[in-house]
Structure formats: C-alpha cells, structure tokens
Short mmCIF file of C-alpha atoms and ligand atoms in Angstrom, two decimals:
data_model
loop_
_atom_site.label_atom_id
_atom_site.label_comp_id
_atom_site.label_asym_id
_atom_site.label_seq_id
_atom_site.Cartn_x
_atom_site.Cartn_y
_atom_site.Cartn_z
CA MET A 20 -80.27 1.11 -56.00
CA LYS A 21 -81.39 3.90 -53.49
CA VAL A 22 -84.73 3.68 -52.22
CA VAL A 23 -86.57 5.52 -49.14
CA PHE A 24 -89.86 3.76 -47.75
CA LEU A 25 -92.23 6.19 -46.68
CA GLY A 26 -95.38 5.29 -44.49
CA PRO A 27 -97.06 5.59 -41.21
CA PRO A 28 -95.58 2.90 -38.63
CA GLY A 29 -98.01 -0.31 -38.93
CA ALA A 30 -97.69 -0.20 -43.25
CA GLY A 31 -95.52 -3.24 -43.43
CA LYS A 32 -92.05 -0.98 -44.02
CA GLY A 33 -89.94 -3.20 -42.04
CA THR A 34 -91.50 -6.65 -42.82
CA GLN A 35 -91.11 -5.82 -46.59
CA ALA A 36 -87.63 -4.51 -46.53
CA VAL A 37 -86.38 -7.21 -45.33
CA ASP A 38 -87.26 -9.39 -47.87
CA LEU A 39 -86.81 -6.78 -50.68
CA ALA A 40 -83.41 -6.63 -49.63
CA ARG A 41 -82.53 -10.37 -49.55
CA GLU A 42 -84.35 -10.62 -52.98
CA PHE A 43 -82.25 -8.25 -54.61
CA GLY A 44 -78.93 -8.09 -52.77
CA ILE A 45 -79.20 -5.02 -51.07
CA ALA A 46 -78.97 -3.58 -47.48
CA HIS A 47 -81.68 -2.80 -45.37
CA ILE A 48 -80.97 -0.09 -43.26
CA SER A 49 -84.04 0.39 -39.93
CA THR A 50 -82.95 3.38 -37.54
CA GLY A 51 -85.34 1.89 -35.40
CA ASP A 52 -83.53 -1.28 -35.32
CA MET A 53 -80.33 0.23 -35.13
CA LEU A 54 -81.52 1.99 -31.69
CA ARG A 55 -83.30 -0.78 -30.54
CA SER A 56 -79.89 -2.94 -30.65
CA GLU A 57 -78.61 0.30 -29.22
CA ILE A 58 -81.05 0.48 -26.05
CA LYS A 59 -80.27 -3.69 -25.76
CA ALA A 60 -77.09 -3.04 -25.60
CA GLY A 61 -76.88 -0.40 -22.91
CA THR A 62 -75.29 2.23 -24.49
CA GLU A 63 -74.97 6.00 -24.00
CA LEU A 64 -76.98 6.31 -27.19
CA GLY A 65 -79.29 3.65 -26.00
CA LYS A 66 -79.91 5.48 -22.90
CA LEU A 67 -80.46 8.57 -24.71
CA ALA A 68 -83.06 7.38 -26.96
CA GLN A 69 -85.04 4.99 -25.22
CA SER A 70 -87.48 7.30 -23.35
CA TYR A 71 -88.30 8.98 -26.79
CA ILE A 72 -88.98 5.53 -27.89
CA ASP A 73 -90.97 4.25 -25.04
CA ASP A 74 -93.32 6.95 -25.53
CA GLY A 75 -93.72 7.00 -29.35
CA ASN A 76 -92.13 10.47 -29.86
CA LEU A 77 -88.98 10.85 -31.92
CA VAL A 78 -85.28 11.14 -31.47
CA PRO A 79 -83.93 14.26 -32.11
CA ASP A 80 -82.88 14.60 -36.28
CA GLU A 81 -79.44 15.54 -35.16
CA VAL A 82 -79.33 11.89 -33.29
CA ALA A 83 -80.75 10.06 -36.38
CA VAL A 84 -78.90 12.05 -39.04
CA ASP A 85 -75.91 10.82 -36.81
CA ILE A 86 -76.66 7.05 -36.73
CA ILE A 87 -77.34 7.01 -40.86
CA ARG A 88 -74.25 8.78 -41.74
CA HIS A 89 -72.24 6.40 -40.53
CA ARG A 90 -74.37 3.35 -41.84
CA LEU A 91 -74.05 4.53 -45.13
CA GLU A 92 -70.50 4.65 -44.94
CA LYS A 93 -70.42 0.58 -44.67
CA ASP A 94 -69.18 -1.63 -47.35
CA ASP A 95 -72.39 -3.29 -47.21
CA ALA A 96 -74.50 -0.22 -48.63
CA ARG A 97 -72.34 0.43 -51.37
CA ASN A 98 -74.40 -1.82 -53.58
CA GLY A 99 -77.42 0.30 -52.78
CA TYR A 100 -80.33 0.28 -49.78
CA ILE A 101 -83.59 0.68 -48.61
CA LEU A 102 -83.74 3.18 -45.80
CA ASP A 103 -86.46 2.38 -43.64
CA GLY A 104 -87.83 5.13 -40.86
CA PHE A 105 -85.25 7.34 -42.25
CA PRO A 106 -85.70 10.31 -42.78
CA ARG A 107 -88.71 11.26 -40.20
CA THR A 108 -89.07 14.76 -41.10
CA VAL A 109 -88.47 17.55 -43.64
CA PRO A 110 -85.15 18.26 -41.87
CA GLN A 111 -84.26 14.87 -41.95
CA ALA A 112 -84.66 14.34 -45.53
CA GLU A 113 -82.82 17.95 -46.31
CA MET A 114 -79.81 16.37 -44.38
CA LEU A 115 -80.02 13.04 -46.54
CA GLU A 116 -80.18 14.94 -49.90
CA LYS A 117 -77.22 16.99 -48.81
CA MET A 118 -75.07 13.78 -47.30
CA LEU A 119 -75.58 12.09 -50.41
CA ASP A 120 -75.31 14.53 -52.43
CA GLU A 121 -71.38 15.13 -50.62
CA MET A 122 -71.12 11.59 -51.69
CA GLY A 123 -71.73 11.90 -55.35
CA THR A 124 -74.96 10.23 -55.24
CA ALA A 125 -78.91 10.34 -54.94
CA LEU A 126 -82.01 8.55 -54.26
CA ASP A 127 -83.65 6.90 -56.94
CA ARG A 128 -86.93 6.68 -55.20
CA ALA A 129 -89.16 7.68 -51.96
CA ILE A 130 -91.81 4.69 -51.64
CA TYR A 131 -95.05 5.54 -50.15
CA LEU A 132 -96.43 2.29 -48.73
CA GLU A 133 -99.96 3.93 -47.97
CA ALA A 134 -102.26 1.90 -45.09
CA SER A 135 -105.32 2.64 -43.36
CA GLU A 136 -105.73 3.80 -39.61
CA PRO A 137 -107.75 0.17 -38.89
CA VAL A 138 -105.38 -1.78 -40.30
CA ILE A 139 -102.13 0.37 -38.84
CA ILE A 140 -103.77 -0.34 -35.34
CA ALA A 141 -104.68 -3.96 -35.68
CA ARG A 142 -101.17 -4.76 -37.22
CA LEU A 143 -99.22 -2.76 -34.77
CA SER A 144 -101.48 -4.04 -31.55
CA GLY A 145 -100.57 -7.58 -32.61
CA ARG A 146 -97.43 -7.57 -33.43
CA ARG A 147 -94.35 -9.55 -31.77
CA ILE A 148 -90.99 -9.26 -32.32
CA CYS A 149 -88.14 -11.87 -31.55
CA ARG A 150 -86.00 -10.35 -28.75
CA GLU A 151 -82.89 -12.46 -30.56
CA CYS A 152 -82.74 -12.15 -34.31
CA GLY A 153 -85.92 -9.42 -34.43
CA LYS A 154 -87.85 -11.25 -37.02
CA ILE A 155 -91.59 -9.96 -36.76
CA TYR A 156 -94.48 -12.16 -36.39
CA HIS A 157 -98.63 -11.30 -35.86
CA ILE A 158 -100.06 -13.00 -33.45
CA GLU A 159 -103.18 -13.81 -36.04
CA ASN A 160 -101.58 -12.60 -39.42
CA MET A 161 -98.33 -14.16 -39.26
CA PRO A 162 -98.37 -16.47 -35.89
CA SER A 163 -95.43 -18.58 -34.88
CA ARG A 164 -95.66 -21.99 -34.93
CA SER A 165 -95.46 -22.02 -31.36
CA ALA A 166 -96.51 -19.23 -29.33
CA GLY A 167 -94.35 -16.95 -28.24
CA ILE A 168 -91.22 -18.74 -29.86
CA CYS A 169 -89.15 -17.77 -32.86
CA ASP A 170 -89.47 -20.37 -35.23
CA LEU A 171 -85.96 -19.29 -36.90
CA CYS A 172 -83.69 -19.40 -33.91
CA GLY A 173 -85.96 -20.22 -30.79
CA GLY A 174 -85.74 -16.64 -28.98
CA GLU A 175 -88.28 -15.27 -27.18
CA LEU A 176 -90.80 -13.08 -28.89
CA TYR A 177 -92.07 -9.75 -26.93
CA GLN A 178 -94.20 -7.20 -27.95
CA ARG A 179 -92.46 -3.73 -28.33
CA PRO A 180 -93.19 -1.00 -25.50
CA ASP A 181 -94.30 1.44 -28.30
CA ASP A 182 -96.63 -0.90 -29.88
CA GLN A 183 -98.50 -0.63 -26.49
CA GLU A 184 -102.11 1.24 -27.58
CA ASP A 185 -101.02 4.99 -25.73
CA ALA A 186 -97.96 4.96 -27.45
CA ILE A 187 -99.42 3.70 -31.07
CA ARG A 188 -101.74 6.91 -30.62
CA GLN A 189 -98.49 9.07 -29.89
CA ARG A 190 -96.54 7.71 -32.75
CA LEU A 191 -99.62 8.35 -35.48
CA ARG A 192 -100.24 11.71 -33.81
CA VAL A 193 -95.89 12.18 -34.22
CA TYR A 194 -96.54 10.60 -37.96
CA LYS A 195 -99.31 13.12 -38.98
CA GLU A 196 -97.72 16.23 -37.59
CA LYS A 197 -94.08 15.38 -38.62
CA THR A 198 -93.48 12.59 -41.26
CA ALA A 199 -96.27 13.00 -43.44
CA ASP A 200 -95.37 16.04 -44.68
CA LEU A 201 -92.52 13.90 -46.67
CA ILE A 202 -94.70 12.82 -48.98
CA GLN A 203 -95.46 16.04 -50.79
CA TRP A 204 -91.60 16.93 -50.23
CA TYR A 205 -90.72 13.97 -52.37
CA TYR A 206 -93.53 14.38 -54.71
CA ASP A 207 -92.51 17.84 -55.60
CA LYS A 208 -88.96 16.32 -56.38
CA ASN A 209 -90.80 13.46 -58.80
CA LEU A 210 -89.29 10.45 -56.63
CA LEU A 211 -92.71 9.37 -55.10
CA THR A 212 -94.50 6.13 -55.89
CA ARG A 213 -97.06 5.28 -54.17
CA VAL A 214 -97.86 1.48 -53.39
CA ASP A 215 -100.87 0.19 -51.50
CA ALA A 216 -100.42 -1.75 -48.28
CA ASP A 217 -103.76 -2.39 -47.17
CA ILE A 218 -103.96 -5.26 -48.92
CA LEU A 219 -102.45 -8.63 -48.43
CA ARG A 220 -98.91 -8.55 -47.64
CA GLU A 221 -97.75 -10.67 -50.33
CA ASP A 222 -99.75 -8.31 -53.19
CA THR A 223 -98.04 -5.57 -51.91
CA TYR A 224 -94.34 -7.12 -52.00
CA LYS A 225 -95.65 -8.83 -55.76
CA GLU A 226 -96.02 -4.71 -56.48
CA LEU A 227 -92.93 -3.25 -54.69
CA SER A 228 -90.66 -6.15 -56.58
CA GLU A 229 -91.87 -5.33 -59.75
CA LEU A 230 -90.87 -1.86 -58.97
CA PHE A 231 -87.46 -2.70 -57.59
CA LYS A 232 -87.02 -5.03 -61.13
CA GLU A 233 -87.48 -1.27 -62.78
CA LEU A 234 -85.17 0.34 -60.85
CA GLN A 235 -82.61 -2.38 -61.09
P1 AMP B 9 -89.66 1.99 -35.82
O1 AMP B 9 -88.89 0.83 -35.65
O2 AMP B 9 -89.15 2.90 -37.13
O3 AMP B 9 -91.10 2.35 -35.46
O4 AMP B 9 -88.71 3.37 -35.17
C1 AMP B 9 -89.40 3.41 -33.61
C2 AMP B 9 -88.75 4.43 -33.16
O5 AMP B 9 -87.48 5.00 -32.98
C3 AMP B 9 -89.74 5.70 -33.39
O6 AMP B 9 -90.60 5.96 -32.87
C4 AMP B 9 -88.61 7.22 -32.80
O7 AMP B 9 -88.73 7.00 -31.41
C5 AMP B 9 -87.28 6.28 -33.42
N1 AMP B 9 -86.82 6.40 -34.51
C6 AMP B 9 -86.84 5.74 -36.01
N2 AMP B 9 -86.31 6.32 -36.86
C7 AMP B 9 -85.97 7.45 -36.45
C8 AMP B 9 -85.87 8.97 -37.27
N3 AMP B 9 -85.45 8.79 -38.53
N4 AMP B 9 -86.05 10.07 -36.19
C9 AMP B 9 -86.20 10.07 -35.36
N5 AMP B 9 -86.82 9.22 -34.32
C10 AMP B 9 -86.71 8.05 -34.96
#
C-alpha cells in the first residue's frame, strides 16, 4: 500500500499517519521529521534546511526529492508507506511518479485531509512536540499528563519555531501558492480521495482506517 497524504499544515497528517502506519504495518515517511532530525544532528543538510523551515518556506525540490529517494530504498518501505509532507509541489509529484515508475511501481491513493483555516491555526499554535521521541501533543485537545513533559519518554515538550504565528501565516501562504495545486493534479490522475479533517481526530481516523482496509 503506497499512499500520499495531502492537505494544509495542521490538517493532522502526521498524527493520523503515525497511528495508521502502526495499525497497517507500513512505514510512516515524513520529510519534515527527517529534516528536523538532520537539524538536530547538526549535519550539512540540516544547516541548509534550517532557515527555510524556521521561516515557513519550502526547502528546494531537489533536496526533498533526494531524501525521499534514499528513504524509499530502505527495507521497511517494501511493505508500503504513507508519505506525509511529500510531495509538496507539482514538480515533486512528477519526480515521485517517475521514481516509482523506475522502481516498477506506482501510488495507490492520494488522500486529501481537508481542514478549514480557523481549525488549522488553532491546531498549529497549540501544538507541542517531544524533543526526544517526536510524539505530538496539543495544549488543549491532547495535553500531556504533566505539563511540558512527554507521557511516553519523559522528554521535554517544545513548540516548533515554525508553529509561531508569523511562520504559520507564511506556511499557509506557501501551501496555497505551491501545494494546493496537487489536489487537482492527483484528481486528474484519478487517485484523489477527500477526507474531512475538521472533525474530531478519532472520527477522521475511523474514515481513514476504513479506506486503508479497502486499499489492502
Ligand atoms: P512538516 O513537518 O511536514 O510541516 O514540514 C516542516 C517543514 O519542512 C516545511 O515547512 C518545509 O520547510 C520542510 N519540508 C518538509 N517536507 C518538504 C517537502 N516535501 N518539500 C519542501 N520542503 C519540505
């Protein structure tokens, strides 16, 4: 099962993908998570990516495509995967299609998690992440048991620099300018399915889980 998650930042792509990947035994591949680990490890790639990410802009297409190419070659991607945050531009989608074609395969679905702007802003501004294990929380909708501390590993919770107000506005601008076109692009290829992501997280999950069962 090879699936792409589309949708604005804050639609819940990462949160849903973690649980679906576990339920269906497939890999969760998030280019944002991979770039954040490069930043944390202080690599050359991390240094290059940091200013783009902190300001809410996209890293260059070649950088994103390069990381995905290496990731898709890993063993755990053989059973299938959810791509979360990739592709983010039409050129990336074209390169992905070509890359998969060369590997003798293709995507099964592009799932669009549709969410409205007020919901997105509330989710992003209240989001907190564990510095150690990456688990996602929300100060109101999904708080940790003890404020500022991860329930799973005891790590410190932090706010992503790009979840601050100015960067959120820039990310939404970039989404509308560069990423939203992918919805039409996948629709034209007969691959698009829309899912309501404005509702409760559990209800969206049920819909997604049913869809994944059909794809299995
Ligand atoms: P995310 O965790 O998906 O919200 O991604 C965080 C940031 O990483 C984005 O705002 C971009 O700066 C960068 N990023 C992640 N995926 C991509 C991609 N496919 N293309 C370009 N930039 C990306």
